[in-house]
Amino acid sequence: GAVVSQHPSRVICKSGTSVKIECRSLDFQATTMFWYRQFPKQSLMLMATSNEGSKATYEQGVEKDKFLINHASLTLSTLTVTSAHPEDSSFYICSARDLKGINTEAFFGQGTRLTVV
Amino acid sequence: AQSVTQLGSHVSVSEGALVLLRCNYSSSVPPYLFWYVQYPNQGLQLLLKYTTGATLVKGINGFEAEFKKSETSFHLTKPSAHMSDAAEYFCAVSDLGFGNEKLTFGTGTRLTIIP
Protein backbone atom coordinates (compact mmCIF):
# COMPACT_ATOMS: atom_id res chain seq x y z
CA GLY A 1 0.00 0.00 0.00
CA ALA A 2 0.88 3.66 -0.16
CA VAL A 3 3.12 5.21 2.47
CA VAL A 4 2.43 8.19 4.67
CA SER A 5 5.36 9.46 6.67
CA GLN A 6 4.91 11.51 9.79
CA HIS A 7 7.71 13.40 11.50
CA PRO A 8 8.76 13.56 14.24
CA SER A 9 7.62 10.35 15.88
CA ARG A 10 8.24 11.77 19.34
CA VAL A 11 8.75 15.30 20.56
CA ILE A 12 9.11 16.90 23.97
CA CYS A 13 8.70 20.63 24.24
CA LYS A 14 8.47 23.26 26.94
CA SER A 15 5.17 24.84 27.82
CA GLY A 16 4.55 27.95 25.76
CA THR A 17 6.56 26.90 22.75
CA SER A 18 5.27 25.77 19.35
CA VAL A 19 5.72 22.41 17.70
CA LYS A 20 5.36 21.52 14.05
CA ILE A 21 4.39 18.04 12.88
CA GLU A 22 4.77 17.02 9.24
CA CYS A 23 2.69 14.55 7.29
CA ARG A 24 3.96 13.48 3.87
CA SER A 25 2.50 11.17 1.28
CA LEU A 26 5.61 9.54 -0.15
CA ASP A 27 4.39 7.81 -3.28
CA PHE A 28 1.05 9.38 -4.08
CA GLN A 29 -0.65 12.74 -4.21
CA ALA A 30 -3.27 13.67 -1.66
CA THR A 31 -5.61 16.62 -1.99
CA THR A 32 -7.01 15.83 1.42
CA MET A 33 -5.25 14.90 4.62
CA PHE A 34 -6.77 14.36 8.03
CA TRP A 35 -5.41 15.05 11.50
CA TYR A 36 -6.45 12.96 14.50
CA ARG A 37 -5.61 13.16 18.18
CA GLN A 38 -5.64 10.36 20.70
CA PHE A 39 -5.51 10.93 24.44
CA PRO A 40 -4.42 8.03 26.67
CA LYS A 41 -6.97 5.24 26.79
CA GLN A 42 -9.30 7.16 24.50
CA SER A 43 -10.33 6.93 20.87
CA LEU A 44 -8.68 8.67 17.95
CA MET A 45 -10.66 11.85 17.41
CA LEU A 46 -10.71 13.75 14.14
CA MET A 47 -9.37 17.26 14.65
CA ALA A 48 -9.45 18.72 11.18
CA THR A 49 -9.52 18.06 7.48
CA SER A 50 -6.66 19.59 5.55
CA ASN A 51 -7.29 20.59 1.95
CA GLU A 52 -4.48 21.43 -0.45
CA GLY A 53 -4.54 25.09 -1.37
CA SER A 54 -7.38 26.06 0.92
CA LYS A 55 -8.21 26.50 4.58
CA ALA A 56 -8.56 23.51 6.81
CA THR A 57 -11.93 22.47 8.16
CA TYR A 58 -11.90 22.03 11.92
CA GLU A 59 -14.12 19.79 13.98
CA GLN A 60 -16.28 21.28 16.68
CA GLY A 61 -14.32 22.15 19.79
CA VAL A 62 -10.92 22.29 18.09
CA GLU A 63 -9.26 25.69 18.26
CA LYS A 64 -8.10 26.68 14.80
CA ASP A 65 -5.79 29.38 16.13
CA LYS A 66 -4.05 26.90 18.37
CA PHE A 67 -3.75 24.06 15.88
CA LEU A 68 -2.52 25.64 12.67
CA ILE A 69 -2.76 23.46 9.58
CA ASN A 70 -1.00 24.16 6.32
CA HIS A 71 -1.42 22.01 3.22
CA ALA A 72 0.81 23.77 0.72
CA SER A 73 1.38 20.89 -1.67
CA LEU A 74 -0.21 17.63 -2.73
CA THR A 75 2.26 15.66 -0.64
CA LEU A 76 2.69 17.67 2.54
CA SER A 77 0.46 18.86 5.36
CA THR A 78 1.73 20.35 8.59
CA LEU A 79 0.12 20.71 11.99
CA THR A 80 1.57 23.35 14.29
CA VAL A 81 0.61 23.28 17.94
CA THR A 82 1.08 26.87 19.06
CA SER A 83 1.79 27.92 22.63
CA ALA A 84 1.66 24.32 23.73
CA HIS A 85 0.49 23.43 27.21
CA PRO A 86 0.68 20.15 29.13
CA GLU A 87 -2.95 19.40 28.28
CA ASP A 88 -1.94 19.31 24.60
CA SER A 89 0.22 16.27 25.31
CA SER A 90 -1.25 13.58 23.13
CA PHE A 91 -0.71 11.25 20.20
CA TYR A 92 -1.29 13.02 16.89
CA ILE A 93 -1.79 11.00 13.72
CA CYS A 94 -2.47 11.98 10.13
CA SER A 95 -4.03 10.18 7.23
CA ALA A 96 -4.12 10.85 3.51
CA ARG A 97 -6.16 9.59 0.62
CA ASP A 98 -4.78 8.92 -2.84
CA LEU A 99 -5.93 11.50 -5.37
CA LYS A 100 -6.59 8.90 -8.03
CA GLY A 101 -9.98 7.24 -8.23
CA ILE A 102 -12.90 7.40 -5.87
CA ASN A 103 -13.64 5.49 -2.74
CA THR A 104 -10.02 4.79 -2.06
CA GLU A 105 -8.81 3.99 1.40
CA ALA A 106 -6.94 6.37 3.63
CA PHE A 107 -3.36 5.65 4.61
CA PHE A 108 -2.14 6.60 8.06
CA GLY A 109 1.14 7.96 9.30
CA GLN A 110 2.88 6.36 12.26
CA GLY A 111 1.84 9.12 14.61
CA THR A 112 3.62 11.70 16.74
CA ARG A 113 3.79 11.46 20.51
CA LEU A 114 3.83 15.03 21.86
CA THR A 115 4.79 15.65 25.46
CA VAL A 116 4.61 19.20 26.80
CA VAL A 117 6.52 19.79 30.01
CA ALA B 1 -23.95 10.51 16.41
CA GLN B 2 -21.88 7.43 15.97
CA SER B 3 -19.91 5.56 18.56
CA VAL B 4 -17.75 2.47 18.75
CA THR B 5 -17.14 0.26 21.75
CA GLN B 6 -14.29 -2.20 21.86
CA LEU B 7 -14.64 -4.60 24.76
CA GLY B 8 -11.31 -5.35 26.37
CA SER B 9 -8.43 -2.94 26.06
CA HIS B 10 -6.04 -5.89 26.36
CA VAL B 11 -6.52 -9.40 25.02
CA SER B 12 -4.02 -12.24 25.38
CA VAL B 13 -4.22 -15.49 23.46
CA SER B 14 -1.87 -18.40 23.03
CA GLU B 15 -0.13 -18.94 19.74
CA GLY B 16 -2.37 -21.11 17.58
CA ALA B 17 -5.53 -20.22 19.50
CA LEU B 18 -8.57 -18.38 18.23
CA VAL B 19 -8.42 -14.61 18.21
CA LEU B 20 -11.65 -12.75 18.94
CA LEU B 21 -11.70 -8.97 19.25
CA ARG B 22 -15.07 -7.46 19.95
CA CYS B 23 -16.55 -4.33 18.43
CA ASN B 24 -20.02 -2.89 18.83
CA TYR B 25 -21.18 0.28 17.16
CA SER B 26 -24.07 2.67 17.12
CA SER B 27 -25.13 4.54 14.04
CA SER B 28 -28.33 6.17 12.91
CA VAL B 29 -27.74 5.12 9.30
CA PRO B 30 -26.33 1.98 7.68
CA PRO B 31 -22.73 2.00 8.76
CA TYR B 32 -19.46 1.44 6.99
CA LEU B 33 -17.23 -0.54 9.32
CA PHE B 34 -13.49 -0.93 9.44
CA TRP B 35 -10.77 -2.72 11.36
CA TYR B 36 -7.29 -1.22 11.46
CA VAL B 37 -4.11 -2.67 12.92
CA GLN B 38 -1.19 -0.72 14.28
CA TYR B 39 2.16 -2.39 14.79
CA PRO B 40 4.69 -0.75 17.11
CA ASN B 41 6.08 2.48 15.72
CA GLN B 42 4.02 2.19 12.53
CA GLY B 43 0.90 3.78 11.11
CA LEU B 44 -2.58 2.30 11.03
CA GLN B 45 -3.09 -0.32 8.34
CA LEU B 46 -6.50 -1.30 7.01
CA LEU B 47 -7.25 -4.94 7.84
CA LEU B 48 -10.70 -5.16 6.33
CA LYS B 49 -13.86 -3.20 5.73
CA TYR B 50 -17.59 -3.69 5.38
CA THR B 51 -19.55 -1.42 3.12
CA THR B 52 -22.42 -3.35 1.54
CA GLY B 53 -23.14 -6.88 0.40
CA ALA B 54 -21.78 -9.98 2.05
CA THR B 55 -21.74 -9.62 5.81
CA LEU B 56 -18.72 -11.86 6.31
CA VAL B 57 -15.68 -9.92 5.27
CA LYS B 58 -12.25 -11.37 4.78
CA GLY B 59 -9.17 -9.28 5.25
CA ILE B 60 -5.43 -9.55 5.20
CA ASN B 61 -3.33 -11.89 7.34
CA GLY B 62 -6.16 -14.40 7.79
CA PHE B 63 -8.48 -12.07 9.66
CA GLU B 64 -12.18 -11.84 9.04
CA ALA B 65 -15.14 -10.03 10.55
CA GLU B 66 -18.88 -10.46 10.40
CA PHE B 67 -21.33 -7.60 10.30
CA LYS B 68 -24.36 -8.45 12.42
CA LYS B 69 -26.94 -5.73 12.16
CA SER B 70 -29.25 -7.24 14.78
CA GLU B 71 -26.41 -7.23 17.30
CA THR B 72 -24.80 -4.00 16.04
CA SER B 73 -21.52 -5.86 16.09
CA PHE B 74 -18.48 -6.29 13.87
CA HIS B 75 -16.22 -8.67 15.75
CA LEU B 76 -12.80 -9.52 14.36
CA THR B 77 -11.62 -13.13 14.34
CA LYS B 78 -8.70 -15.24 13.26
CA PRO B 79 -8.73 -19.03 13.65
CA SER B 80 -5.11 -19.41 14.68
CA ALA B 81 -3.03 -16.69 16.27
CA HIS B 82 0.52 -16.06 15.16
CA MET B 83 3.21 -14.23 17.05
CA SER B 84 3.25 -11.58 14.33
CA ASP B 85 -0.37 -10.70 15.15
CA ALA B 86 0.71 -8.90 18.32
CA ALA B 87 -0.39 -5.30 17.76
CA GLU B 88 -3.04 -2.72 18.57
CA TYR B 89 -6.37 -3.14 16.77
CA PHE B 90 -8.89 -0.38 16.16
CA CYS B 91 -12.49 -0.72 15.07
CA ALA B 92 -13.99 2.28 13.29
CA VAL B 93 -17.29 3.35 11.80
CA SER B 94 -18.27 5.88 9.17
CA ASP B 95 -21.70 6.81 7.95
CA LEU B 96 -20.43 8.89 5.07
CA GLY B 97 -19.26 6.21 2.74
CA PHE B 98 -16.00 4.46 2.12
CA GLY B 99 -13.53 7.03 0.97
CA ASN B 100 -14.67 9.62 3.46
CA GLU B 101 -12.35 9.48 6.35
CA LYS B 102 -14.51 11.04 9.02
CA LEU B 103 -14.03 7.91 11.02
CA THR B 104 -15.14 7.33 14.58
CA PHE B 105 -12.69 5.00 16.29
CA GLY B 106 -12.95 2.69 19.24
CA THR B 107 -10.39 2.95 22.02
CA GLY B 108 -8.39 0.06 20.65
CA THR B 109 -7.50 -3.43 21.82
CA ARG B 110 -3.93 -4.47 22.41
CA LEU B 111 -3.46 -8.09 21.37
CA THR B 112 -0.70 -10.08 23.01
CA ILE B 113 0.27 -13.53 21.77
CA ILE B 114 1.60 -15.98 24.32
CA PRO B 115 4.23 -18.37 22.96
PDB file of C-alpha atoms in Angstrom:
ATOM      1  CA  GLY A   1       0.000   0.000   0.000  1.00  0.00           C
ATOM      2  CA  ALA A   2       0.881   3.656  -0.161  1.00  0.00           C
ATOM      3  CA  VAL A   3       3.124   5.214   2.470  1.00  0.00           C
ATOM      4  CA  VAL A   4       2.430   8.187   4.672  1.00  0.00           C
ATOM      5  CA  SER A   5       5.361   9.459   6.669  1.00  0.00           C
ATOM      6  CA  GLN A   6       4.907  11.514   9.785  1.00  0.00           C
ATOM      7  CA  HIS A   7       7.705  13.400  11.499  1.00  0.00           C
ATOM      8  CA  PRO A   8       8.765  13.559  14.235  1.00  0.00           C
ATOM      9  CA  SER A   9       7.623  10.346  15.880  1.00  0.00           C
ATOM     10  CA  ARG A  10       8.235  11.769  19.335  1.00  0.00           C
ATOM     11  CA  VAL A  11       8.751  15.305  20.565  1.00  0.00           C
ATOM     12  CA  ILE A  12       9.108  16.896  23.970  1.00  0.00           C
ATOM     13  CA  CYS A  13       8.704  20.626  24.239  1.00  0.00           C
ATOM     14  CA  LYS A  14       8.473  23.265  26.935  1.00  0.00           C
ATOM     15  CA  SER A  15       5.166  24.841  27.819  1.00  0.00           C
ATOM     16  CA  GLY A  16       4.545  27.954  25.756  1.00  0.00           C
ATOM     17  CA  THR A  17       6.559  26.897  22.746  1.00  0.00           C
ATOM     18  CA  SER A  18       5.269  25.772  19.351  1.00  0.00           C
ATOM     19  CA  VAL A  19       5.722  22.413  17.705  1.00  0.00           C
ATOM     20  CA  LYS A  20       5.356  21.521  14.045  1.00  0.00           C
ATOM     21  CA  ILE A  21       4.390  18.042  12.879  1.00  0.00           C
ATOM     22  CA  GLU A  22       4.768  17.023   9.242  1.00  0.00           C
ATOM     23  CA  CYS A  23       2.689  14.548   7.290  1.00  0.00           C
ATOM     24  CA  ARG A  24       3.955  13.477   3.875  1.00  0.00           C
ATOM     25  CA  SER A  25       2.501  11.168   1.283  1.00  0.00           C
ATOM     26  CA  LEU A  26       5.614   9.537  -0.151  1.00  0.00           C
ATOM     27  CA  ASP A  27       4.387   7.809  -3.282  1.00  0.00           C
ATOM     28  CA  PHE A  28       1.053   9.383  -4.080  1.00  0.00           C
ATOM     29  CA  GLN A  29      -0.650  12.740  -4.209  1.00  0.00           C
ATOM     30  CA  ALA A  30      -3.270  13.674  -1.665  1.00  0.00           C
ATOM     31  CA  THR A  31      -5.612  16.625  -1.993  1.00  0.00           C
ATOM     32  CA  THR A  32      -7.007  15.828   1.416  1.00  0.00           C
ATOM     33  CA  MET A  33      -5.248  14.904   4.620  1.00  0.00           C
ATOM     34  CA  PHE A  34      -6.768  14.362   8.031  1.00  0.00           C
ATOM     35  CA  TRP A  35      -5.412  15.047  11.497  1.00  0.00           C
ATOM     36  CA  TYR A  36      -6.447  12.957  14.500  1.00  0.00           C
ATOM     37  CA  ARG A  37      -5.609  13.164  18.180  1.00  0.00           C
ATOM     38  CA  GLN A  38      -5.641  10.364  20.702  1.00  0.00           C
ATOM     39  CA  PHE A  39      -5.513  10.930  24.444  1.00  0.00           C
ATOM     40  CA  PRO A  40      -4.420   8.029  26.667  1.00  0.00           C
ATOM     41  CA  LYS A  41      -6.970   5.241  26.794  1.00  0.00           C
ATOM     42  CA  GLN A  42      -9.304   7.157  24.504  1.00  0.00           C
ATOM     43  CA  SER A  43     -10.332   6.927  20.868  1.00  0.00           C
ATOM     44  CA  LEU A  44      -8.681   8.666  17.949  1.00  0.00           C
ATOM     45  CA  MET A  45     -10.662  11.849  17.411  1.00  0.00           C
ATOM     46  CA  LEU A  46     -10.707  13.750  14.143  1.00  0.00           C
ATOM     47  CA  MET A  47      -9.370  17.264  14.654  1.00  0.00           C
ATOM     48  CA  ALA A  48      -9.446  18.719  11.183  1.00  0.00           C
ATOM     49  CA  THR A  49      -9.520  18.056   7.477  1.00  0.00           C
ATOM     50  CA  SER A  50      -6.655  19.587   5.553  1.00  0.00           C
ATOM     51  CA  ASN A  51      -7.292  20.590   1.946  1.00  0.00           C
ATOM     52  CA  GLU A  52      -4.482  21.425  -0.450  1.00  0.00           C
ATOM     53  CA  GLY A  53      -4.543  25.090  -1.366  1.00  0.00           C
ATOM     54  CA  SER A  54      -7.383  26.062   0.925  1.00  0.00           C
ATOM     55  CA  LYS A  55      -8.205  26.501   4.576  1.00  0.00           C
ATOM     56  CA  ALA A  56      -8.562  23.510   6.809  1.00  0.00           C
ATOM     57  CA  THR A  57     -11.931  22.468   8.160  1.00  0.00           C
ATOM     58  CA  TYR A  58     -11.898  22.029  11.924  1.00  0.00           C
ATOM     59  CA  GLU A  59     -14.125  19.785  13.981  1.00  0.00           C
ATOM     60  CA  GLN A  60     -16.281  21.281  16.684  1.00  0.00           C
ATOM     61  CA  GLY A  61     -14.322  22.148  19.789  1.00  0.00           C
ATOM     62  CA  VAL A  62     -10.915  22.286  18.095  1.00  0.00           C
ATOM     63  CA  GLU A  63      -9.257  25.694  18.258  1.00  0.00           C
ATOM     64  CA  LYS A  64      -8.095  26.680  14.796  1.00  0.00           C
ATOM     65  CA  ASP A  65      -5.790  29.384  16.128  1.00  0.00           C
ATOM     66  CA  LYS A  66      -4.048  26.898  18.368  1.00  0.00           C
ATOM     67  CA  PHE A  67      -3.747  24.059  15.877  1.00  0.00           C
ATOM     68  CA  LEU A  68      -2.517  25.636  12.665  1.00  0.00           C
ATOM     69  CA  ILE A  69      -2.764  23.463   9.585  1.00  0.00           C
ATOM     70  CA  ASN A  70      -1.002  24.162   6.319  1.00  0.00           C
ATOM     71  CA  HIS A  71      -1.417  22.013   3.224  1.00  0.00           C
ATOM     72  CA  ALA A  72       0.807  23.775   0.717  1.00  0.00           C
ATOM     73  CA  SER A  73       1.383  20.894  -1.674  1.00  0.00           C
ATOM     74  CA  LEU A  74      -0.213  17.625  -2.726  1.00  0.00           C
ATOM     75  CA  THR A  75       2.264  15.660  -0.644  1.00  0.00           C
ATOM     76  CA  LEU A  76       2.687  17.671   2.541  1.00  0.00           C
ATOM     77  CA  SER A  77       0.462  18.861   5.357  1.00  0.00           C
ATOM     78  CA  THR A  78       1.734  20.346   8.588  1.00  0.00           C
ATOM     79  CA  LEU A  79       0.122  20.713  11.986  1.00  0.00           C
ATOM     80  CA  THR A  80       1.570  23.346  14.294  1.00  0.00           C
ATOM     81  CA  VAL A  81       0.606  23.280  17.942  1.00  0.00           C
ATOM     82  CA  THR A  82       1.081  26.867  19.063  1.00  0.00           C
ATOM     83  CA  SER A  83       1.794  27.915  22.627  1.00  0.00           C
ATOM     84  CA  ALA A  84       1.662  24.315  23.726  1.00  0.00           C
ATOM     85  CA  HIS A  85       0.492  23.427  27.213  1.00  0.00           C
ATOM     86  CA  PRO A  86       0.678  20.152  29.132  1.00  0.00           C
ATOM     87  CA  GLU A  87      -2.949  19.396  28.277  1.00  0.00           C
ATOM     88  CA  ASP A  88      -1.940  19.311  24.602  1.00  0.00           C
ATOM     89  CA  SER A  89       0.216  16.272  25.311  1.00  0.00           C
ATOM     90  CA  SER A  90      -1.246  13.576  23.131  1.00  0.00           C
ATOM     91  CA  PHE A  91      -0.715  11.253  20.204  1.00  0.00           C
ATOM     92  CA  TYR A  92      -1.289  13.024  16.890  1.00  0.00           C
ATOM     93  CA  ILE A  93      -1.785  10.996  13.718  1.00  0.00           C
ATOM     94  CA  CYS A  94      -2.470  11.982  10.135  1.00  0.00           C
ATOM     95  CA  SER A  95      -4.033  10.176   7.232  1.00  0.00           C
ATOM     96  CA  ALA A  96      -4.124  10.849   3.508  1.00  0.00           C
ATOM     97  CA  ARG A  97      -6.159   9.593   0.620  1.00  0.00           C
ATOM     98  CA  ASP A  98      -4.782   8.924  -2.843  1.00  0.00           C
ATOM     99  CA  LEU A  99      -5.934  11.502  -5.368  1.00  0.00           C
ATOM    100  CA  LYS A 100      -6.594   8.901  -8.030  1.00  0.00           C
ATOM    101  CA  GLY A 101      -9.983   7.243  -8.234  1.00  0.00           C
ATOM    102  CA  ILE A 102     -12.898   7.403  -5.866  1.00  0.00           C
ATOM    103  CA  ASN A 103     -13.640   5.491  -2.738  1.00  0.00           C
ATOM    104  CA  THR A 104     -10.017   4.793  -2.059  1.00  0.00           C
ATOM    105  CA  GLU A 105      -8.806   3.986   1.397  1.00  0.00           C
ATOM    106  CA  ALA A 106      -6.940   6.371   3.627  1.00  0.00           C
ATOM    107  CA  PHE A 107      -3.363   5.652   4.613  1.00  0.00           C
ATOM    108  CA  PHE A 108      -2.140   6.599   8.065  1.00  0.00           C
ATOM    109  CA  GLY A 109       1.136   7.957   9.301  1.00  0.00           C
ATOM    110  CA  GLN A 110       2.878   6.362  12.261  1.00  0.00           C
ATOM    111  CA  GLY A 111       1.835   9.123  14.605  1.00  0.00           C
ATOM    112  CA  THR A 112       3.620  11.701  16.740  1.00  0.00           C
ATOM    113  CA  ARG A 113       3.792  11.461  20.510  1.00  0.00           C
ATOM    114  CA  LEU A 114       3.834  15.029  21.863  1.00  0.00           C
ATOM    115  CA  THR A 115       4.788  15.652  25.460  1.00  0.00           C
ATOM    116  CA  VAL A 116       4.611  19.195  26.801  1.00  0.00           C
ATOM    117  CA  VAL A 117       6.519  19.790  30.009  1.00  0.00           C
TER     118      VAL A 117
ATOM    119  CA  ALA B   1     -23.945  10.512  16.408  1.00  0.00           C
ATOM    120  CA  GLN B   2     -21.877   7.431  15.974  1.00  0.00           C
ATOM    121  CA  SER B   3     -19.905   5.556  18.559  1.00  0.00           C
ATOM    122  CA  VAL B   4     -17.754   2.467  18.746  1.00  0.00           C
ATOM    123  CA  THR B   5     -17.140   0.262  21.750  1.00  0.00           C
ATOM    124  CA  GLN B   6     -14.293  -2.202  21.861  1.00  0.00           C
ATOM    125  CA  LEU B   7     -14.643  -4.596  24.756  1.00  0.00           C
ATOM    126  CA  GLY B   8     -11.308  -5.353  26.367  1.00  0.00           C
ATOM    127  CA  SER B   9      -8.429  -2.941  26.064  1.00  0.00           C
ATOM    128  CA  HIS B  10      -6.044  -5.895  26.361  1.00  0.00           C
ATOM    129  CA  VAL B  11      -6.522  -9.404  25.015  1.00  0.00           C
ATOM    130  CA  SER B  12      -4.024 -12.237  25.378  1.00  0.00           C
ATOM    131  CA  VAL B  13      -4.222 -15.493  23.461  1.00  0.00           C
ATOM    132  CA  SER B  14      -1.869 -18.403  23.033  1.00  0.00           C
ATOM    133  CA  GLU B  15      -0.132 -18.936  19.737  1.00  0.00           C
ATOM    134  CA  GLY B  16      -2.373 -21.114  17.577  1.00  0.00           C
ATOM    135  CA  ALA B  17      -5.527 -20.221  19.500  1.00  0.00           C
ATOM    136  CA  LEU B  18      -8.574 -18.384  18.229  1.00  0.00           C
ATOM    137  CA  VAL B  19      -8.419 -14.610  18.209  1.00  0.00           C
ATOM    138  CA  LEU B  20     -11.654 -12.751  18.939  1.00  0.00           C
ATOM    139  CA  LEU B  21     -11.702  -8.974  19.254  1.00  0.00           C
ATOM    140  CA  ARG B  22     -15.069  -7.458  19.954  1.00  0.00           C
ATOM    141  CA  CYS B  23     -16.546  -4.333  18.428  1.00  0.00           C
ATOM    142  CA  ASN B  24     -20.017  -2.886  18.830  1.00  0.00           C
ATOM    143  CA  TYR B  25     -21.184   0.276  17.158  1.00  0.00           C
ATOM    144  CA  SER B  26     -24.068   2.665  17.124  1.00  0.00           C
ATOM    145  CA  SER B  27     -25.127   4.543  14.038  1.00  0.00           C
ATOM    146  CA  SER B  28     -28.326   6.174  12.907  1.00  0.00           C
ATOM    147  CA  VAL B  29     -27.740   5.124   9.303  1.00  0.00           C
ATOM    148  CA  PRO B  30     -26.334   1.984   7.681  1.00  0.00           C
ATOM    149  CA  PRO B  31     -22.731   1.998   8.759  1.00  0.00           C
ATOM    150  CA  TYR B  32     -19.465   1.436   6.994  1.00  0.00           C
ATOM    151  CA  LEU B  33     -17.230  -0.540   9.318  1.00  0.00           C
ATOM    152  CA  PHE B  34     -13.486  -0.934   9.445  1.00  0.00           C
ATOM    153  CA  TRP B  35     -10.767  -2.721  11.361  1.00  0.00           C
ATOM    154  CA  TYR B  36      -7.294  -1.222  11.459  1.00  0.00           C
ATOM    155  CA  VAL B  37      -4.111  -2.667  12.915  1.00  0.00           C
ATOM    156  CA  GLN B  38      -1.192  -0.717  14.277  1.00  0.00           C
ATOM    157  CA  TYR B  39       2.164  -2.390  14.793  1.00  0.00           C
ATOM    158  CA  PRO B  40       4.685  -0.749  17.114  1.00  0.00           C
ATOM    159  CA  ASN B  41       6.078   2.480  15.720  1.00  0.00           C
ATOM    160  CA  GLN B  42       4.018   2.186  12.535  1.00  0.00           C
ATOM    161  CA  GLY B  43       0.899   3.783  11.113  1.00  0.00           C
ATOM    162  CA  LEU B  44      -2.578   2.295  11.032  1.00  0.00           C
ATOM    163  CA  GLN B  45      -3.089  -0.318   8.341  1.00  0.00           C
ATOM    164  CA  LEU B  46      -6.497  -1.303   7.013  1.00  0.00           C
ATOM    165  CA  LEU B  47      -7.251  -4.940   7.836  1.00  0.00           C
ATOM    166  CA  LEU B  48     -10.701  -5.158   6.334  1.00  0.00           C
ATOM    167  CA  LYS B  49     -13.860  -3.202   5.730  1.00  0.00           C
ATOM    168  CA  TYR B  50     -17.589  -3.695   5.383  1.00  0.00           C
ATOM    169  CA  THR B  51     -19.553  -1.415   3.121  1.00  0.00           C
ATOM    170  CA  THR B  52     -22.423  -3.353   1.544  1.00  0.00           C
ATOM    171  CA  GLY B  53     -23.141  -6.877   0.400  1.00  0.00           C
ATOM    172  CA  ALA B  54     -21.777  -9.983   2.048  1.00  0.00           C
ATOM    173  CA  THR B  55     -21.745  -9.621   5.806  1.00  0.00           C
ATOM    174  CA  LEU B  56     -18.717 -11.862   6.305  1.00  0.00           C
ATOM    175  CA  VAL B  57     -15.682  -9.919   5.270  1.00  0.00           C
ATOM    176  CA  LYS B  58     -12.245 -11.375   4.784  1.00  0.00           C
ATOM    177  CA  GLY B  59      -9.169  -9.277   5.248  1.00  0.00           C
ATOM    178  CA  ILE B  60      -5.432  -9.550   5.205  1.00  0.00           C
ATOM    179  CA  ASN B  61      -3.331 -11.888   7.338  1.00  0.00           C
ATOM    180  CA  GLY B  62      -6.155 -14.403   7.785  1.00  0.00           C
ATOM    181  CA  PHE B  63      -8.480 -12.074   9.664  1.00  0.00           C
ATOM    182  CA  GLU B  64     -12.183 -11.843   9.041  1.00  0.00           C
ATOM    183  CA  ALA B  65     -15.136 -10.026  10.554  1.00  0.00           C
ATOM    184  CA  GLU B  66     -18.881 -10.455  10.396  1.00  0.00           C
ATOM    185  CA  PHE B  67     -21.334  -7.598  10.295  1.00  0.00           C
ATOM    186  CA  LYS B  68     -24.362  -8.454  12.423  1.00  0.00           C
ATOM    187  CA  LYS B  69     -26.943  -5.733  12.164  1.00  0.00           C
ATOM    188  CA  SER B  70     -29.250  -7.237  14.785  1.00  0.00           C
ATOM    189  CA  GLU B  71     -26.412  -7.227  17.305  1.00  0.00           C
ATOM    190  CA  THR B  72     -24.804  -4.004  16.038  1.00  0.00           C
ATOM    191  CA  SER B  73     -21.521  -5.862  16.092  1.00  0.00           C
ATOM    192  CA  PHE B  74     -18.485  -6.286  13.867  1.00  0.00           C
ATOM    193  CA  HIS B  75     -16.219  -8.665  15.752  1.00  0.00           C
ATOM    194  CA  LEU B  76     -12.797  -9.524  14.358  1.00  0.00           C
ATOM    195  CA  THR B  77     -11.623 -13.128  14.343  1.00  0.00           C
ATOM    196  CA  LYS B  78      -8.703 -15.242  13.261  1.00  0.00           C
ATOM    197  CA  PRO B  79      -8.732 -19.034  13.648  1.00  0.00           C
ATOM    198  CA  SER B  80      -5.111 -19.413  14.685  1.00  0.00           C
ATOM    199  CA  ALA B  81      -3.032 -16.685  16.267  1.00  0.00           C
ATOM    200  CA  HIS B  82       0.516 -16.063  15.161  1.00  0.00           C
ATOM    201  CA  MET B  83       3.209 -14.226  17.051  1.00  0.00           C
ATOM    202  CA  SER B  84       3.252 -11.580  14.333  1.00  0.00           C
ATOM    203  CA  ASP B  85      -0.370 -10.696  15.151  1.00  0.00           C
ATOM    204  CA  ALA B  86       0.712  -8.898  18.322  1.00  0.00           C
ATOM    205  CA  ALA B  87      -0.394  -5.303  17.762  1.00  0.00           C
ATOM    206  CA  GLU B  88      -3.045  -2.717  18.567  1.00  0.00           C
ATOM    207  CA  TYR B  89      -6.365  -3.136  16.771  1.00  0.00           C
ATOM    208  CA  PHE B  90      -8.891  -0.381  16.160  1.00  0.00           C
ATOM    209  CA  CYS B  91     -12.494  -0.721  15.074  1.00  0.00           C
ATOM    210  CA  ALA B  92     -13.991   2.281  13.293  1.00  0.00           C
ATOM    211  CA  VAL B  93     -17.293   3.347  11.800  1.00  0.00           C
ATOM    212  CA  SER B  94     -18.266   5.884   9.173  1.00  0.00           C
ATOM    213  CA  ASP B  95     -21.700   6.808   7.948  1.00  0.00           C
ATOM    214  CA  LEU B  96     -20.433   8.891   5.065  1.00  0.00           C
ATOM    215  CA  GLY B  97     -19.256   6.208   2.737  1.00  0.00           C
ATOM    216  CA  PHE B  98     -15.998   4.459   2.121  1.00  0.00           C
ATOM    217  CA  GLY B  99     -13.532   7.033   0.968  1.00  0.00           C
ATOM    218  CA  ASN B 100     -14.672   9.621   3.456  1.00  0.00           C
ATOM    219  CA  GLU B 101     -12.347   9.482   6.353  1.00  0.00           C
ATOM    220  CA  LYS B 102     -14.508  11.037   9.021  1.00  0.00           C
ATOM    221  CA  LEU B 103     -14.034   7.915  11.023  1.00  0.00           C
ATOM    222  CA  THR B 104     -15.139   7.332  14.578  1.00  0.00           C
ATOM    223  CA  PHE B 105     -12.695   4.998  16.290  1.00  0.00           C
ATOM    224  CA  GLY B 106     -12.954   2.692  19.242  1.00  0.00           C
ATOM    225  CA  THR B 107     -10.394   2.947  22.020  1.00  0.00           C
ATOM    226  CA  GLY B 108      -8.393   0.057  20.646  1.00  0.00           C
ATOM    227  CA  THR B 109      -7.500  -3.434  21.820  1.00  0.00           C
ATOM    228  CA  ARG B 110      -3.929  -4.473  22.411  1.00  0.00           C
ATOM    229  CA  LEU B 111      -3.462  -8.091  21.367  1.00  0.00           C
ATOM    230  CA  THR B 112      -0.701 -10.081  23.012  1.00  0.00           C
ATOM    231  CA  ILE B 113       0.274 -13.526  21.770  1.00  0.00           C
ATOM    232  CA  ILE B 114       1.599 -15.977  24.321  1.00  0.00           C
ATOM    233  CA  PRO B 115       4.227 -18.370  22.963  1.00  0.00           C
TER     234      PRO B 115
END
